[in-house]
Amino acid sequence: MFYRETGQFKQNYAADSAVFPILQDRYGLAIILAIAFVGIPLFGNEFLLASVMIPFLILSLGAIGLNILVGYTGLLSLGSAAFMGVGAYATYKLSTIFPQVNILVWILCSGFFAAGIGALFGLPSLRIKGFYLAVATLAAQFFLQWCFVRISWLYNDNPSGAIEVPARTLFGIAITGPSATPVTRYLVVLVIVAVMTLIASNIVHGRIGRTWMAVRDMDIAAQLMGIRLLPAKLLAFAVSSFYCGVAGALMVFLWLGAAEPSAFDIRLSFVLLFMVIIGGLGSLIGSFMGAALIHIMPIAIRALPESLGLPIAAATVEHLTFLIVGGLIIFFLIVEPHGLARLWQIAKQKLRVWPFPY
Amino acid sequence: MSLRNWVLALSAASMLAMPAIDAAQAEDSIFVPLFTYRTGPFAGSGTPIANGMHDYLTMLNERDGGIGGVKLVVEECETGYDTKKGLECYESVKPKKPVLVNPWSTGITLPLIPKAAVDKIPVLSMAYGLSASAKGDVFPWVFNPPATYWDGFTQILKYIAEQEGGGIEKLQGKKIGYIYLDASFGREPLPLIESLSKELGFEAKLYPVAAADMQNQSSQWLSVRRDRPDYMILYGWGALNSTAVKEAVKTNFPMDKFISIWWPSEDDAKGGGDGAKGFKTLNWHAVGADFPLLADIQKYVVDTGKSQVADKSKVGQVLYNRGVYNSMLIAEAIRTAQKVTGNKVVTGEDVRRGLESLNIDEARLKEMGLEGFTGPVKLSCADHNGHFSTFVQSWNGTAYEKVSDYITPMSDKVGPLLDADAKAYAEKNAPWPTRSEACDAS
């Protein structure tokens, strides 16, 4: 009924194996993109853009990065915040050493630095698995964060110990720094996140993604089929860290505006991991859903009593938010342990056959 | 894919919610947001500060009907000491035209510094944040009275010299340990220590404590026992302070030679038990509720149940009074702004001018009912900090008591560092706007 597929014929293999085989899904995606690119910049206020959408998109990108590693390749990592930090610090160093080069080039380049470091810390993944690998990546988290505090070269010897964002422009419009408007920053973030999501989608649906999933499902079987484990796992680490690195650079340069090393602490790693688990392991849309649940829902809950005119103290609202978000996370995990993405998949399946389920 | 619509619906809901709040705001009032943290790992320190700030401003509303006849709209935003949430708070209060913001976290202050000039919202980071922001020529929108961490460090050194019975030449040959939070706050004095230790001839021993190990300082204190420094200086926050006091007691370090910057609270010292007697901290305002103004807070706010303090004995504690002091600066800045500009309903621009013309002298302190509470505060266009004197207070087992006179900082040592630091900041953040704000000659 909602998904009337009558008349949608697939006449070649490409159409049959498309990412979105159903016409309605393609329309839905087009509408979402139209809202994101046109509707929100036109009608959203500064708070929605700067505090809701920009962080949501950046966290989604980080979650996609982690999902590539945890969800698609089955390698548990707790170092994603540190890899985000590598991206941020690389962008900071590059943009202060070569201020002439456009900042967006450096933001994207910083991903390669994060990828390099990520691949390095991914080396143990060939030998250790599961929780033990999580502990090994935890070492990356602590070591890199220690570097951010201790190596003063990384933050240009600032007495504050923090990295600050210089004002930079693109085509004469400020995109970083204090005079960059939320709309510009939002659009820049949106373009980068949309393009990188498209690339991620192509990677995971192609040969490389299938390699990763084979490794995830059973690495001995994958090896017997001729998949070389070390390159496959290291590539997963590199691509994942690339995404995290770009997300980290975006976080400092287009969202926060300055960052202390503690911005990349273990809590951020956990938050990303929660997003991936709640959103759905091995699902790109799940990364967005997880980020929305963890980031946007608390903001919505916090805004609720105020918009209803209930006089509740700020701290009480915060406690309530913790309670409600925690409760909802448990609820969603009980209802569907495979995450929101799976929940949506089930719902879609039901909608396709409604009202005559068979 | 269209579940992303849910996300959009959620955000649309929050988008719709925003204008409703704006409309609720009356025209003829002054909006003062308070960034507080009553939750999270630092809630122990954040709650009394939040109470002090909130109660003072509420008292002004109750007793005087606001400032200059204009009601204050006081709104707390919970940051949890988290930079991301702090920025969210900033974005959420920005449309309501706040006259100033107090981030109460160095991490939140740093991103706000460049924004202040663009959004025309002054930042009041009281004795925290970026020390260099004391330079009004470079940072016209940022204020950090009454002293910087560098000032504080030299004040402690001067106090130590005084204990040794003389001027700073007495520091020659002394061994001074420095235990600090290994983050921007604690690391800030390091360049100063490096230059001063050479100049004054004392030996500095550094004991960094990582933020993750705040509650586990046994290795640092083992080194302290080995090094046997003559004095220990503490730059900590939250659990770091209480743990340091406990460990110092365990190590049998002489507590009267253990001196902290101004952040430890009563609870931090209490944790050390009887052994913590003699523990010293810097402070620039009195403790206790024995002031007419605090009696008013008691009468108009606490007794009427408009305060969030858990019990009345909390009124007058160090960090509660620190919050009161912070709000006193806010209120006086607004009052001065009204005087300087002639507007009753002031804006962020007006309050920036008010802060630059701020002049709280002894007479004004007496008038407010705060005689003897603190020293006078006078800021200027060039000096947004004042570098005021602080005193040393000692823990007697139940309360802090003042044990020294007001100590001036070594401005000749700190001044050049501030200049260099402010210059470096402007260069690194080029193109940093040159000051265009006119100065009200006062």
Coordinates of C-alpha atoms in Angstrom, one line a residue, chain A residues 3 20 25 28-29 32-33 35 40 43-48 50-53 56 92 96 149-150 155-162 164-168 178-179 185 251 255-258 260 263 267-268 285 288-289 292 295-297 299-300 302-303 306-307 313-315 318-319 322 340 344 348, chain B residues 1-8 10-12 14-15 17-21 36 38-41 75-78 80-85 87-89 91-96 105-108 110-111 114-115 118-119 130 150 180 182-185 187-188 191 208 212 308 421 425 428-431:
Chain A
Y3 CA 5.2 0.7 -1.0
F20 CA 17.9 1.4 -3.5
D25 CA 13.1 4.7 -1.4
G28 CA 12.4 9.3 -0.1
L29 CA 16.1 9.8 -0.3
I32 CA 15.5 13.9 2.5
L33 CA 18.4 15.4 0.5
I35 CA 15.1 19.0 2.9
I40 CA 16.9 23.4 6.6
F43 CA 14.0 27.7 7.4
G44 CA 16.2 26.5 10.2
N45 CA 17.3 29.0 12.9
E46 CA 20.9 29.3 14.1
F47 CA 20.4 27.0 17.0
L48 CA 19.0 24.2 14.8
A50 CA 24.8 25.1 14.8
S51 CA 23.8 22.9 17.8
V52 CA 21.6 20.2 16.2
M53 CA 22.4 19.6 12.6
F56 CA 24.6 15.4 14.2
Y92 CA 45.5 22.3 12.6
T96 CA 49.0 26.8 10.3
V149 CA 48.7 16.8 25.8
R150 CA 52.4 16.3 25.9
Y155 CA 49.4 22.7 19.3
N156 CA 52.1 25.2 18.3
D157 CA 53.2 25.7 21.9
N158 CA 50.0 27.5 22.8
P159 CA 50.0 28.2 26.6
S160 CA 46.4 27.2 26.7
G161 CA 47.3 23.8 25.4
A162 CA 44.4 23.9 23.0
E164 CA 42.3 27.2 18.0
V165 CA 40.7 27.6 14.7
P166 CA 42.0 30.3 12.4
A167 CA 39.5 32.2 10.2
R168 CA 39.6 30.7 6.7
P178 CA 34.0 33.2 14.4
S179 CA 32.5 35.1 11.4
R185 CA 29.3 25.8 8.1
M251 CA 34.3 18.7 14.7
W255 CA 31.6 22.8 15.1
L256 CA 33.5 23.6 18.3
G257 CA 35.9 26.3 17.1
A258 CA 38.7 25.4 19.6
E260 CA 41.4 20.9 24.3
A263 CA 37.6 16.8 23.6
R267 CA 33.9 9.2 26.4
L268 CA 33.7 10.3 22.7
I285 CA 21.6 4.5 7.7
F288 CA 22.7 8.3 11.1
M289 CA 19.9 6.9 13.2
A292 CA 20.2 11.1 15.9
H295 CA 22.7 13.5 20.0
I296 CA 19.4 15.0 18.9
M297 CA 17.0 13.2 21.3
I299 CA 18.3 18.2 22.9
A300 CA 14.7 17.6 22.1
R302 CA 15.7 19.2 27.1
A303 CA 13.8 21.7 25.0
E306 CA 10.7 24.9 28.4
S307 CA 8.5 24.9 25.3
A313 CA 15.4 23.5 36.9
A314 CA 18.1 23.0 34.4
A315 CA 19.9 20.4 36.4
E318 CA 19.5 17.1 32.7
H319 CA 19.0 14.3 35.2
F322 CA 19.8 11.0 31.3
L340 CA 17.3 0.9 14.8
W344 CA 13.3 0.2 10.1
K348 CA 9.6 -1.4 5.7
Chain B
M1 CA 16.1 5.4 4.1
S2 CA 13.1 7.5 5.0
L3 CA 13.4 6.9 8.7
R4 CA 15.7 9.9 8.4
N5 CA 12.4 11.7 8.2
W6 CA 12.0 10.9 11.9
V7 CA 15.2 12.7 12.6
L8 CA 14.0 15.7 10.6
L10 CA 12.5 15.6 15.7
S11 CA 14.6 18.5 14.7
A12 CA 11.6 20.3 13.3
S14 CA 12.9 21.5 18.4
M15 CA 13.0 24.2 15.8
A17 CA 10.1 25.0 20.2
M18 CA 12.7 27.7 19.9
P19 CA 10.6 30.7 18.8
A20 CA 8.2 30.0 21.7
I21 CA 10.9 30.6 24.2
T36 CA 26.3 25.9 35.5
R38 CA 25.1 20.5 38.8
T39 CA 25.7 17.2 37.1
G40 CA 28.7 15.4 35.9
P41 CA 32.1 14.6 37.4
E75 CA 18.3 31.2 33.4
E76 CA 20.6 28.3 34.1
C77 CA 21.9 26.2 31.4
E78 CA 23.4 22.9 32.4
G80 CA 28.0 19.3 32.9
Y81 CA 31.5 20.9 32.5
D82 CA 31.4 19.5 28.9
T83 CA 32.6 21.7 26.1
K84 CA 30.1 20.4 23.6
K85 CA 27.2 21.0 25.9
L87 CA 28.6 25.4 23.2
E88 CA 25.0 24.1 22.8
C89 CA 24.1 26.3 25.8
E91 CA 23.8 28.7 20.9
S92 CA 20.6 28.2 22.8
V93 CA 20.9 31.4 24.8
K94 CA 22.3 33.6 21.9
P95 CA 18.9 34.4 20.3
K96 CA 17.7 35.7 23.7
S105 CA 35.1 26.1 32.2
T106 CA 38.3 26.9 30.4
G107 CA 37.3 24.4 27.7
I108 CA 34.1 26.3 27.0
L110 CA 38.4 29.1 24.5
P111 CA 35.9 28.7 21.6
P114 CA 36.8 34.6 19.1
K115 CA 33.0 34.5 19.0
V118 CA 31.3 38.8 16.4
D119 CA 28.2 38.0 18.5
L130 CA 42.9 32.3 28.9
W150 CA 50.2 33.3 36.7
Y180 CA 48.9 20.0 38.9
D182 CA 47.9 17.8 33.3
A183 CA 45.6 20.0 31.2
S184 CA 45.7 23.5 29.9
F185 CA 44.8 24.9 33.4
R187 CA 50.2 23.5 32.5
E188 CA 49.7 27.2 32.2
P191 CA 56.7 28.6 31.4
P208 CA 51.6 16.2 36.7
A212 CA 41.9 10.3 34.0
Q308 CA 18.5 25.3 45.4
D421 CA 51.1 35.5 25.0
Y425 CA 47.5 34.5 20.2
K428 CA 48.4 32.5 15.4
N429 CA 44.8 33.4 14.9
A430 CA 45.5 35.9 12.1
P431 CA 43.6 37.7 10.8

